[in-house]
Amino acid sequence: MLDRSLQMSLNCPSYLLVRQRTLCYKRLNPVRAMPPSSVILHTDESGQFPESRKTCNPLIASLSSYDGPLLSAPNTVGILGGVSVDSTLNFLRKLVHLSKENEAKCMPFVVCSDPVLNRELSSLERSSSSLCSRNEHSHSDHTHIVENLRSKRVFLEKSGAQCIVMPCHISHSWHDEVFKGCSVHSLHMAECVARELKEAGLKPLEAGSPLRIGVLATDATLKAGFYQEKLQIEGFEVVMPDKATMEHAVIPAIDALNRKDMEGARNLLRIALQVLLVRAVNTVIIASDDMRDVLPRDDPLLKKCIDPMDALARSTIKWAQQAAEEGT
């Protein structure tokens, strides 16, 4: 029921999805993803639309003319969708599942997703790892994408989010630019996974060697360098695919995915993972939604891998629990 409800909302051309304090989800009518003055839906604490709003329009209220945020709970989370609706839905599932594991109620949240932005980010990520178009996109101007992300961030702030997260790897390439001037807390996915690895108390696989963490991602994410930066701050040595592995395994794997050749993509991805693992890395961070879903869940190689979305979800839940307890 949860998956069906979320899927219905997330398949809208543009949408705002609101999670109330109760554990049930309320589907809202699709609205155009616009700047903060756009039309939105508002519900009160009981999940109902205020009677005062029903007289002129039964469901819709303008955020610019309304004197308060969409949600007012101190632990409200804003989720800025990124490369695909599926990856956003996957993150929401993780939030709900991990909250249940911790015997905690899932926090109130607002999700903002724009299919135009989805396509732009997906095109950028995949084309940067395409054999035929890497050079063409290497010097692309990403100003439009950054401005789009920033406008969505501002929208979530005005909607009442007290913490904003981006469950999207490529979007973190511009994290600092997107959150410049942000008035609320934000979580960085690479910081979350680096911190968890630090707290795990890992030991080097080879005596006298530094702790090594592998990072497997698209060319665009690796070039952005934010995973390398955050891991190095925590004292890890970062191991990435070398040029030969990128050209003969990682990039062809992405091309195979684009051709819907799943078997070919799996074989190439396994090669890339094994190349990293033989270099004595403790674990491999798979920083790509496409790559994460290539291997079957029971593949032994996945036991040596980490999905950063899990770390982001756990950090989000931890923040929400602390915010609820503090009431600020």
CSV table of N, CA and C in Angstrom, one decimal, residues 205 214 273 277 281-286 299-306:
chain,number,residue,atom,x,y,z
A,205,LEU,N,43.3,-3.8,5.7
A,205,LEU,CA,43.3,-5.2,5.4
A,205,LEU,C,44.8,-5.7,5.3
A,214,GLY,N,37.2,2.3,-1.5
A,214,GLY,CA,37.0,2.4,-3.0
A,214,GLY,C,35.8,3.2,-3.3
A,273,LEU,N,34.4,-3.8,-9.9
A,273,LEU,CA,34.4,-4.0,-8.5
A,273,LEU,C,35.6,-4.8,-8.0
A,277,LEU,N,38.7,-4.2,-5.4
A,277,LEU,CA,38.8,-5.0,-4.2
A,277,LEU,C,40.2,-5.6,-4.1
A,281,VAL,N,41.0,-2.6,-0.6
A,281,VAL,CA,40.1,-1.6,-0.1
A,281,VAL,C,39.2,-2.4,0.9
A,282,ASN,N,38.8,-1.7,2.0
A,282,ASN,CA,38.0,-2.3,3.0
A,282,ASN,C,36.6,-2.5,2.5
A,283,THR,N,36.1,-1.5,1.7
A,283,THR,CA,34.8,-1.6,1.1
A,283,THR,C,34.7,-0.6,-0.1
A,284,VAL,N,33.7,-0.8,-0.9
A,284,VAL,CA,33.5,0.0,-2.1
A,284,VAL,C,32.2,0.8,-2.0
A,285,ILE,N,32.3,2.1,-2.1
A,285,ILE,CA,31.1,2.9,-2.1
A,285,ILE,C,30.6,3.0,-3.6
A,286,ILE,N,29.4,2.5,-3.8
A,286,ILE,CA,28.8,2.5,-5.1
A,286,ILE,C,28.0,3.8,-5.2
A,299,ASP,N,24.0,-10.9,-4.8
A,299,ASP,CA,25.3,-11.0,-5.4
A,299,ASP,C,26.4,-10.9,-4.3
A,300,PRO,N,27.3,-11.8,-4.1
A,300,PRO,CA,28.3,-11.8,-3.1
A,300,PRO,C,29.1,-10.5,-3.1
A,301,LEU,N,29.4,-9.9,-4.2
A,301,LEU,CA,30.2,-8.7,-4.3
A,301,LEU,C,29.5,-7.5,-3.5
A,302,LEU,N,28.2,-7.5,-3.5
A,302,LEU,CA,27.5,-6.4,-2.8
A,302,LEU,C,27.7,-6.4,-1.3
A,303,LYS,N,28.2,-7.6,-0.7
A,303,LYS,CA,28.5,-7.6,0.7
A,303,LYS,C,29.7,-6.7,1.0
A,304,LYS,N,30.5,-6.5,0.0
A,304,LYS,CA,31.7,-5.6,0.2
A,304,LYS,C,31.4,-4.2,-0.2
A,305,CYS,N,30.2,-3.8,-0.5
A,305,CYS,CA,29.8,-2.5,-1.0
A,305,CYS,C,28.9,-1.8,-0.1
A,306,ILE,N,28.9,-0.4,-0.2
A,306,ILE,CA,28.0,0.4,0.6
A,306,ILE,C,27.2,1.3,-0.4
